[in-house]
Amino acid sequence: MISRLKRRQFLQFAGSTLATLGLSQLDLGRQVNHYNRALAQNTPRKLGLLVGLNQYSELSGIRHLNGCLTDVEMQYELLVHRYGFNPSDIVVLTDGDASRDRILSAFENHLIDQAKAEDVVVFHFSGHGSRVLDPEPIPDLTFAGGRGYNGTLVSFDARDRRAEDVDDIMGKTLFLLTHALQTENVTTIIDSCYSGGTRAEFSYRVLDEDGLRPSAIELDYQDQWRQRLGLSPEQLQTLRSRGIAKGVTLGSAQKSQLAADARFDGFHAGAFTYTLTHYLWQQTSQESLDETFTNLARRTRDVAQSAHIEQDPVAAVKPDSNHGDRPLYFIQPTSPAAEAVVRREQNGDIEFWLGGVSSQSVVAFQSGAIFNLIDTQGNAVGQIEQTDRSGLVGYGKLSSGTPTALSQGSLLREKVRGVPPNLQLRVGLLDSLGPELEVVRSRLNDIDQLEPVAIGQDAGPHYLLGRMTEAALAQARERQISEDAIGTLGSLGLFTPGLTPIAGSFSQSTDESIDAALDRLRPRMKMLLAGRILRAVLNSDTSNLNVDVAVEAVSGNDTFARSASRAAEEAGIVATTVESGLQQLTPGTEIQIKVTNHESQSLYLGIIVISSTGEMTVLHPIHWDQPAVPWNQQEESAFLQGNGQSITIPQRQVDRDRDRDYCVEPDSQFSFCVEGPAGFFEILVLASSSPLRDAFAGLQYIAAEIGVRSGEPLGIPQEGSVDVITQLLGDLDEMSRGGIAVQGNVRAVDTEKLAALSVILEVVEP
């Protein structure tokens, strides 16, 4: 088992813009603390150039995107309000303003002409990527027959359907431009890709074209810069072959993956940019780039998995530099971690940007949520009650504190979120349903909290329903889903929005009727709805309860993954960075979950595992005797004392039963054994200051009904899963409303009374 992430190659592939920038590798193994040196550096100016393209020229014939302008807005708000950039030092180019000439002119005039040796530079691009034939390819991008490619960024006017050549900005051009910068403190962020293809509900930021040639204008521009820099063609080739020209480069996806233009709750954004900016808003400790990227890679995987896509970021530093030991953007944040920032206030109405809210919980920030208004030290100086939300823009009013404490740029931290009581599971209907589509739509309309939606509309589906096709079978095999788990060709079942079949949702029968199929799938869809509701409660980034969770190997000292509350991170409790490569487990691995309570008070603990198919299993507490055992003894089984006390679940290892996801001995001890098939599973840990009595009573009733004995994990029945989670929300709401006036018909979740932590791991075939 790997104990630390070794030096590795991230990019060795044709056509990637990142590769043609010289991106080759990033050493994530170093854990050197050079923070004092990094903090001491003088950065008299911070310059940004942010480019985002949703709309392209009508002459290009290029399909539009949806989330690139959101990316630019997210990056802008982060740089200004978290990293102290002066708004006048950030140039933003979007859509029609992001022409080739304007992008290149802004890079020259705003960045190259102004940046001095110790200044900080950030260049961000969100839009389509593509590739062109390279007349002078570097060796890694040269293939059989001597043909080589160069990745490109596609500007607003780069394409004309009538032209044979294209005016894309090649990676070679970006290499020359970044080489011309006087400063080494350069961060380049590219949220586009060249991988090819589209899938179902996602737009991907790539143009799948082959054999395109760069225009004479582009090649002449490169030659001019090469001569201005005093480089011979041979010298330029040598430099490009070694790596990137300056600083650090981050990219959105690996070579075999697609950079998703993803739909979230009420808005679109790049999956990578959302993850990056959200993570940096929430970052509480001083981290090197190596550490930040390791954690960012894990977070990107988590967010991508919640959006049902596969996407892992890539990164590189300049060869022979120490940039991996320095902080991202080459500076530390100038303000505390936060969920939101005030944009404006007028006549008591407040508008704020919710860039620090996670993708899974943003649905819970509507009317009824409460934020603490904080000062520069993170201390609460007032409260804002949220009244509405549009995308990532929130609206509210000051409910406590003095108006003088509120101004543009004031930061907000979550106090109470408001989970809507009737969250819907949106199910998209695929064309493969054929003439039965309307029958299916009518049946789904009759199921409470299930909403059939059209493919491609703004309120995108969480899952898709359709028949198994040849293309879906091919994708299932690509994802290593076993043939037994995906059913027969033509059978009805569920897919992720990326068209990955959900294992176990398809029938093995070729003559199943629509009514029978929907009756079979109804409990599964209810289970998926319960998981969606439960994930809306997750608050590791914002919880003020000092708790951390580690997933460890039963044998050996490996820690596969870790999650901690904000309070634990700010207190410096969690110092170990868990590397993203350790999250992949092979079948047969035995794991245990260690939860530590650093509060002075005792907490009540619950642990639930959600499988890749949506099945939920309660691992703790598992004392199901009712009603013989008094309430105080039942609650004691879920009690975790404070002041650094820990509990490990399961508490001891036993022989593994390969036919189950856990193992049970006659004395009611069990062991958590990872089993196939390949896929993701999630561990949710709930630590609360009050007992969750109704939820636990409901679980006890279910255990008695299905005959689960005390001491055994409880698999929550699919049909009853929503009721169990609804009871849990009721407990949280009752606990949270004590002493707080929460408005609206929502289920309140108080960050000072609950820590809901999540760890996602992947099972891979050996």
Short mmCIF file of C-alpha atoms in Angstrom, two decimals, residues 9-359:
data_model
loop_
_atom_site.label_atom_id
_atom_site.label_comp_id
_atom_site.label_asym_id
_atom_site.label_seq_id
_atom_site.Cartn_x
_atom_site.Cartn_y
_atom_site.Cartn_z
CA GLN A 9 3.38 11.82 -14.64
CA PHE A 10 0.07 13.66 -15.00
CA LEU A 11 0.05 14.45 -18.69
CA GLN A 12 1.47 12.44 -21.56
CA PHE A 13 -1.14 12.69 -24.23
CA ALA A 14 -1.90 14.17 -27.62
CA GLY A 15 -3.79 17.37 -28.07
CA SER A 16 -4.05 18.64 -24.50
CA THR A 17 -3.67 22.38 -24.13
CA LEU A 18 -2.01 21.70 -20.79
CA ALA A 19 0.53 19.32 -22.25
CA THR A 20 1.49 21.76 -24.96
CA LEU A 21 2.07 24.40 -22.33
CA GLY A 22 4.84 22.04 -21.23
CA LEU A 23 2.83 20.56 -18.38
CA SER A 24 4.43 17.31 -17.42
CA GLN A 25 4.65 16.53 -13.73
CA LEU A 26 4.15 17.73 -10.18
CA ASP A 27 5.99 16.37 -7.16
CA LEU A 28 3.32 15.92 -4.50
CA GLY A 29 5.54 13.95 -2.14
CA ARG A 30 7.31 16.87 -0.49
CA GLN A 31 5.91 17.94 2.84
CA VAL A 32 8.33 20.80 3.53
CA ASN A 33 7.03 23.70 5.61
CA HIS A 34 8.40 26.89 4.06
CA TYR A 35 5.44 29.02 5.00
CA ASN A 36 7.36 31.71 6.83
CA ARG A 37 9.53 32.32 3.81
CA ALA A 38 6.48 32.41 1.52
CA LEU A 39 4.63 34.81 3.79
CA ALA A 40 7.62 37.12 4.04
CA GLN A 41 7.84 37.76 0.31
CA ASN A 42 6.87 41.23 -0.88
CA THR A 43 4.10 41.25 -3.46
CA PRO A 44 3.48 44.91 -4.26
CA ARG A 45 0.91 44.14 -6.96
CA LYS A 46 -1.49 41.34 -7.89
CA LEU A 47 -2.65 41.15 -11.51
CA GLY A 48 -5.38 38.98 -12.98
CA LEU A 49 -6.67 38.21 -16.47
CA LEU A 50 -9.90 36.18 -16.45
CA VAL A 51 -11.41 34.87 -19.69
CA GLY A 52 -14.76 33.09 -20.00
CA LEU A 53 -16.74 32.14 -23.10
CA ASN A 54 -20.30 30.86 -23.10
CA GLN A 55 -21.24 32.33 -26.49
CA TYR A 56 -19.19 32.00 -29.69
CA SER A 57 -19.38 33.83 -33.00
CA GLU A 58 -22.28 32.79 -35.22
CA LEU A 59 -19.77 32.24 -38.04
CA SER A 60 -17.97 29.58 -35.99
CA GLY A 61 -20.80 27.06 -35.72
CA ILE A 62 -19.51 26.25 -32.22
CA ARG A 63 -22.08 25.10 -29.69
CA HIS A 64 -22.50 27.40 -26.72
CA LEU A 65 -21.57 26.64 -23.13
CA ASN A 66 -23.36 27.66 -19.92
CA GLY A 67 -21.00 27.88 -16.95
CA CYS A 68 -17.91 29.77 -18.14
CA LEU A 69 -19.14 33.22 -17.08
CA THR A 70 -19.92 31.79 -13.65
CA ASP A 71 -16.33 30.49 -13.52
CA VAL A 72 -14.99 33.98 -14.16
CA GLU A 73 -17.30 35.46 -11.54
CA MET A 74 -16.25 32.83 -8.99
CA GLN A 75 -12.57 33.50 -9.64
CA TYR A 76 -13.04 37.28 -9.51
CA GLU A 77 -14.88 37.24 -6.17
CA LEU A 78 -12.27 34.89 -4.71
CA LEU A 79 -9.27 36.98 -5.81
CA VAL A 80 -10.76 40.26 -4.63
CA HIS A 81 -12.32 39.24 -1.34
CA ARG A 82 -10.11 36.34 -0.19
CA TYR A 83 -6.71 37.18 -1.70
CA GLY A 84 -6.83 40.98 -1.64
CA PHE A 85 -6.61 41.74 -5.37
CA ASN A 86 -7.55 45.30 -6.29
CA PRO A 87 -10.56 45.12 -8.67
CA SER A 88 -8.83 47.61 -10.97
CA ASP A 89 -5.95 45.12 -11.37
CA ILE A 90 -8.21 42.39 -12.77
CA VAL A 91 -9.18 42.40 -16.46
CA VAL A 92 -12.25 40.31 -17.33
CA LEU A 93 -13.02 39.28 -20.92
CA THR A 94 -16.22 37.40 -21.67
CA ASP A 95 -18.04 36.21 -24.80
CA GLY A 96 -17.77 38.82 -27.61
CA ASP A 97 -15.06 40.71 -25.73
CA ALA A 98 -12.93 37.56 -25.57
CA SER A 99 -11.72 37.76 -29.15
CA ARG A 100 -8.28 36.47 -30.07
CA ASP A 101 -6.81 39.97 -30.39
CA ARG A 102 -8.27 41.17 -27.09
CA ILE A 103 -7.06 38.14 -25.15
CA LEU A 104 -3.54 38.46 -26.54
CA SER A 105 -3.48 42.25 -26.12
CA ALA A 106 -4.65 41.99 -22.52
CA PHE A 107 -1.98 39.40 -21.78
CA GLU A 108 0.68 41.66 -23.29
CA ASN A 109 -0.48 45.03 -21.93
CA HIS A 110 -1.96 44.09 -18.58
CA LEU A 111 0.31 41.22 -17.54
CA ILE A 112 3.61 41.29 -19.43
CA ASP A 113 4.04 45.09 -19.54
CA GLN A 114 3.03 45.66 -15.91
CA ALA A 115 4.12 42.67 -13.82
CA LYS A 116 7.44 43.19 -12.02
CA ALA A 117 9.75 40.58 -10.59
CA GLU A 118 7.89 39.97 -7.30
CA ASP A 119 4.33 40.59 -8.50
CA VAL A 120 1.61 37.94 -8.56
CA VAL A 121 -0.12 37.00 -11.86
CA VAL A 122 -3.23 34.85 -12.35
CA PHE A 123 -4.47 33.85 -15.83
CA HIS A 124 -7.75 31.91 -15.98
CA PHE A 125 -9.46 30.53 -19.09
CA SER A 126 -12.86 28.81 -19.19
CA GLY A 127 -14.23 27.85 -22.59
CA HIS A 128 -13.79 25.33 -25.38
CA GLY A 129 -10.47 23.63 -25.99
CA SER A 130 -9.39 21.95 -29.21
CA ARG A 131 -6.25 20.85 -31.06
CA VAL A 132 -4.40 21.66 -34.26
CA LEU A 133 -1.59 20.10 -36.21
CA ASP A 134 1.73 21.41 -34.93
CA PRO A 135 4.42 22.05 -37.55
CA GLU A 136 7.06 21.83 -34.79
CA PRO A 137 5.69 19.37 -32.22
CA ILE A 138 7.61 18.43 -29.11
CA PRO A 139 8.59 14.73 -28.84
CA ASP A 140 5.89 13.74 -26.33
CA LEU A 141 3.24 15.00 -28.74
CA THR A 142 4.64 13.44 -31.92
CA PHE A 143 3.10 10.22 -33.16
CA ALA A 144 3.44 7.64 -35.90
CA GLY A 145 4.36 9.19 -39.22
CA GLY A 146 5.77 12.29 -37.52
CA ARG A 147 2.36 13.87 -37.03
CA GLY A 148 2.12 16.07 -33.95
CA TYR A 149 -0.59 18.10 -32.29
CA ASN A 150 -0.83 21.21 -30.16
CA GLY A 151 -3.70 21.90 -27.77
CA THR A 152 -5.53 25.20 -28.12
CA LEU A 153 -7.84 27.67 -26.40
CA VAL A 154 -10.75 28.67 -28.62
CA SER A 155 -11.44 32.41 -28.57
CA PHE A 156 -14.75 34.04 -29.58
CA ASP A 157 -13.71 34.57 -33.20
CA ALA A 158 -11.20 31.75 -33.65
CA ARG A 159 -13.32 29.78 -36.09
CA ASP A 160 -14.97 30.49 -39.42
CA ARG A 161 -16.77 27.57 -41.01
CA ARG A 162 -15.62 28.84 -44.40
CA ALA A 163 -11.89 28.82 -43.54
CA GLU A 164 -9.51 25.87 -43.73
CA ASP A 165 -7.25 27.14 -40.95
CA VAL A 166 -8.18 28.27 -37.43
CA ASP A 167 -7.08 31.19 -35.27
CA ASP A 168 -7.06 29.23 -31.99
CA ILE A 169 -4.51 30.29 -29.37
CA MET A 170 -2.07 27.40 -29.24
CA GLY A 171 -0.40 26.08 -26.13
CA LYS A 172 2.91 27.06 -27.72
CA THR A 173 1.72 30.67 -27.79
CA LEU A 174 0.81 30.58 -24.09
CA PHE A 175 4.23 29.13 -23.34
CA LEU A 176 5.90 32.10 -25.07
CA LEU A 177 3.64 34.65 -23.34
CA THR A 178 4.21 33.24 -19.85
CA HIS A 179 7.95 32.98 -20.59
CA ALA A 180 7.93 36.75 -21.26
CA LEU A 181 6.61 37.57 -17.77
CA GLN A 182 9.23 39.04 -15.43
CA THR A 183 7.75 37.37 -12.35
CA GLU A 184 7.88 33.71 -11.39
CA ASN A 185 4.72 34.06 -9.28
CA VAL A 186 2.43 32.98 -12.12
CA THR A 187 -0.66 30.77 -11.82
CA THR A 188 -2.36 29.58 -15.01
CA ILE A 189 -5.75 27.88 -14.68
CA ILE A 190 -7.35 26.18 -17.68
CA ASP A 191 -10.91 24.85 -17.36
CA SER A 192 -11.22 23.30 -20.81
CA CYS A 193 -9.86 20.16 -22.38
CA TYR A 194 -9.23 18.12 -25.45
CA SER A 195 -10.63 14.64 -24.95
CA GLY A 196 -13.57 14.45 -27.34
CA GLY A 197 -17.22 13.57 -27.11
CA THR A 198 -20.39 14.57 -25.26
CA ARG A 199 -22.64 12.65 -22.94
CA ALA A 200 -26.29 13.04 -22.03
CA GLU A 201 -26.86 15.89 -19.59
CA PHE A 202 -23.43 17.52 -19.65
CA SER A 203 -21.84 19.92 -22.09
CA TYR A 204 -18.11 19.36 -22.32
CA ARG A 205 -15.59 22.05 -23.05
CA VAL A 206 -13.98 20.44 -26.06
CA LEU A 207 -14.31 20.56 -29.84
CA ASP A 208 -13.82 17.07 -31.23
CA GLU A 209 -12.13 17.89 -34.52
CA ASP A 210 -9.12 16.36 -36.22
CA GLY A 211 -6.69 17.58 -38.86
CA LEU A 212 -7.16 21.32 -38.25
CA ARG A 213 -4.24 23.58 -39.05
CA PRO A 214 -3.14 26.76 -37.25
CA SER A 215 -3.54 29.93 -39.23
CA ALA A 216 -0.61 31.90 -40.65
CA ILE A 217 -1.53 34.69 -38.20
CA GLU A 218 -1.02 32.36 -35.23
CA LEU A 219 2.28 30.96 -36.49
CA ASP A 220 3.59 34.45 -37.32
CA TYR A 221 2.61 35.69 -33.85
CA GLN A 222 4.60 32.84 -32.28
CA ASP A 223 7.63 33.60 -34.41
CA GLN A 224 7.54 37.28 -33.44
CA TRP A 225 7.54 36.43 -29.75
CA ARG A 226 10.28 33.82 -30.17
CA GLN A 227 12.51 36.45 -31.74
CA ARG A 228 11.64 39.09 -29.10
CA LEU A 229 12.67 36.62 -26.42
CA GLY A 230 15.94 35.86 -28.19
CA LEU A 231 15.21 32.14 -28.56
CA SER A 232 16.25 30.00 -31.48
CA PRO A 233 13.74 27.39 -32.71
CA GLU A 234 15.93 24.69 -31.14
CA GLN A 235 16.08 26.47 -27.77
CA LEU A 236 12.31 26.92 -27.74
CA GLN A 237 11.79 23.24 -28.47
CA THR A 238 14.15 22.27 -25.64
CA LEU A 239 12.36 24.53 -23.15
CA ARG A 240 8.91 23.30 -24.17
CA SER A 241 10.02 19.68 -23.86
CA ARG A 242 11.18 20.25 -20.27
CA GLY A 243 7.97 21.66 -18.83
CA ILE A 244 5.98 24.84 -18.26
CA ALA A 245 7.63 28.24 -18.67
CA LYS A 246 6.75 29.96 -15.39
CA GLY A 247 5.10 29.34 -12.05
CA VAL A 248 2.28 26.84 -11.73
CA THR A 249 -0.40 25.54 -14.09
CA LEU A 250 -3.64 23.83 -13.03
CA GLY A 251 -5.94 22.03 -15.43
CA SER A 252 -9.40 20.61 -15.12
CA ALA A 253 -9.16 16.98 -16.25
CA GLN A 254 -6.95 14.03 -17.12
CA LYS A 255 -6.37 13.00 -20.74
CA SER A 256 -9.10 10.34 -20.77
CA GLN A 257 -11.65 12.60 -19.10
CA LEU A 258 -13.85 15.50 -20.13
CA ALA A 259 -13.96 18.93 -18.49
CA ALA A 260 -17.63 19.25 -17.60
CA ASP A 261 -19.73 22.34 -17.99
CA ALA A 262 -21.91 21.06 -15.14
CA ARG A 263 -25.40 21.95 -13.93
CA PHE A 264 -25.82 22.56 -10.22
CA ASP A 265 -28.86 23.81 -8.27
CA GLY A 266 -30.04 26.79 -10.33
CA PHE A 267 -26.79 27.56 -12.16
CA HIS A 268 -24.04 26.14 -14.38
CA ALA A 269 -20.30 26.16 -13.68
CA GLY A 270 -17.13 24.33 -14.51
CA ALA A 271 -16.89 21.38 -12.13
CA PHE A 272 -13.19 22.11 -11.60
CA THR A 273 -13.44 25.88 -11.14
CA TYR A 274 -16.32 25.47 -8.68
CA THR A 275 -14.28 22.98 -6.67
CA LEU A 276 -11.14 25.12 -6.79
CA THR A 277 -12.75 28.38 -5.71
CA HIS A 278 -14.98 26.73 -3.08
CA TYR A 279 -11.97 24.94 -1.59
CA LEU A 280 -9.93 28.15 -1.43
CA TRP A 281 -12.79 30.06 0.20
CA GLN A 282 -12.88 27.36 2.88
CA GLN A 283 -9.12 26.82 3.31
CA THR A 284 -8.30 27.43 6.97
CA SER A 285 -4.63 26.48 7.25
CA GLN A 286 -1.43 27.53 5.54
CA GLU A 287 -0.82 24.97 2.82
CA SER A 288 1.80 24.51 0.16
CA LEU A 289 0.74 24.03 -3.46
CA ASP A 290 1.60 20.32 -3.16
CA GLU A 291 -0.76 19.93 -0.20
CA THR A 292 -3.47 22.12 -1.70
CA PHE A 293 -3.45 20.22 -4.96
CA THR A 294 -3.61 16.86 -3.19
CA ASN A 295 -6.68 18.00 -1.26
CA LEU A 296 -8.11 19.72 -4.32
CA ALA A 297 -7.80 16.53 -6.37
CA ARG A 298 -9.78 14.70 -3.69
CA ARG A 299 -12.43 17.44 -3.51
CA THR A 300 -12.75 17.52 -7.32
CA ARG A 301 -13.34 13.79 -7.31
CA ASP A 302 -15.94 14.18 -4.57
CA VAL A 303 -17.79 17.00 -6.38
CA ALA A 304 -17.54 15.23 -9.73
CA GLN A 305 -18.90 12.06 -8.16
CA SER A 306 -21.82 13.95 -6.65
CA ALA A 307 -22.52 15.32 -10.14
CA HIS A 308 -22.06 11.77 -11.55
CA ILE A 309 -19.02 12.51 -13.71
CA GLU A 310 -15.40 11.42 -13.61
CA GLN A 311 -12.92 14.26 -13.48
CA ASP A 312 -9.50 14.52 -11.84
CA PRO A 313 -7.46 17.74 -12.11
CA VAL A 314 -3.86 17.97 -13.34
CA ALA A 315 -1.04 20.29 -12.32
CA ALA A 316 2.60 21.18 -12.94
CA VAL A 317 5.29 23.51 -11.64
CA LYS A 318 8.21 25.00 -13.50
CA PRO A 319 11.05 22.44 -13.69
CA ASP A 320 13.77 22.72 -11.03
CA SER A 321 11.73 25.19 -8.97
CA ASN A 322 10.45 25.09 -5.38
CA HIS A 323 6.98 26.28 -6.38
CA GLY A 324 5.39 23.12 -5.00
CA ASP A 325 6.41 24.25 -1.51
CA ARG A 326 4.80 27.67 -1.90
CA PRO A 327 1.10 28.53 -1.52
CA LEU A 328 -1.29 28.52 -4.46
CA TYR A 329 -1.32 31.93 -6.17
CA PHE A 330 2.04 32.42 -4.38
CA ILE A 331 0.31 34.31 -1.56
CA GLN A 332 -1.71 33.46 1.52
CA PRO A 333 -5.36 34.59 1.87
CA THR A 334 -5.79 38.03 3.41
CA SER A 335 -9.17 37.27 5.02
CA PRO A 336 -10.72 34.44 7.08
CA ALA A 337 -12.46 31.43 5.53
CA ALA A 338 -16.10 32.14 4.70
CA GLU A 339 -19.16 30.97 2.78
CA ALA A 340 -20.26 34.32 1.38
CA VAL A 341 -19.25 37.94 0.83
CA VAL A 342 -21.47 41.01 0.84
CA ARG A 343 -21.68 42.66 -2.58
CA ARG A 344 -24.01 45.53 -1.80
CA GLU A 345 -26.53 46.88 0.71
CA GLN A 346 -29.35 49.27 -0.07
CA ASN A 347 -32.16 50.34 2.24
CA GLY A 348 -31.63 47.29 4.42
CA ASP A 349 -31.62 44.79 1.51
CA ILE A 350 -28.36 42.85 1.28
CA GLU A 351 -26.96 41.01 -1.74
CA PHE A 352 -24.16 38.50 -1.18
CA TRP A 353 -22.10 36.02 -3.21
CA LEU A 354 -22.27 32.36 -2.08
CA GLY A 355 -18.97 31.20 -3.58
CA GLY A 356 -17.91 29.31 -0.44
CA VAL A 357 -21.00 27.08 -0.30
CA SER A 358 -20.51 23.48 -1.45
CA SER A 359 -22.28 22.08 -4.50
#
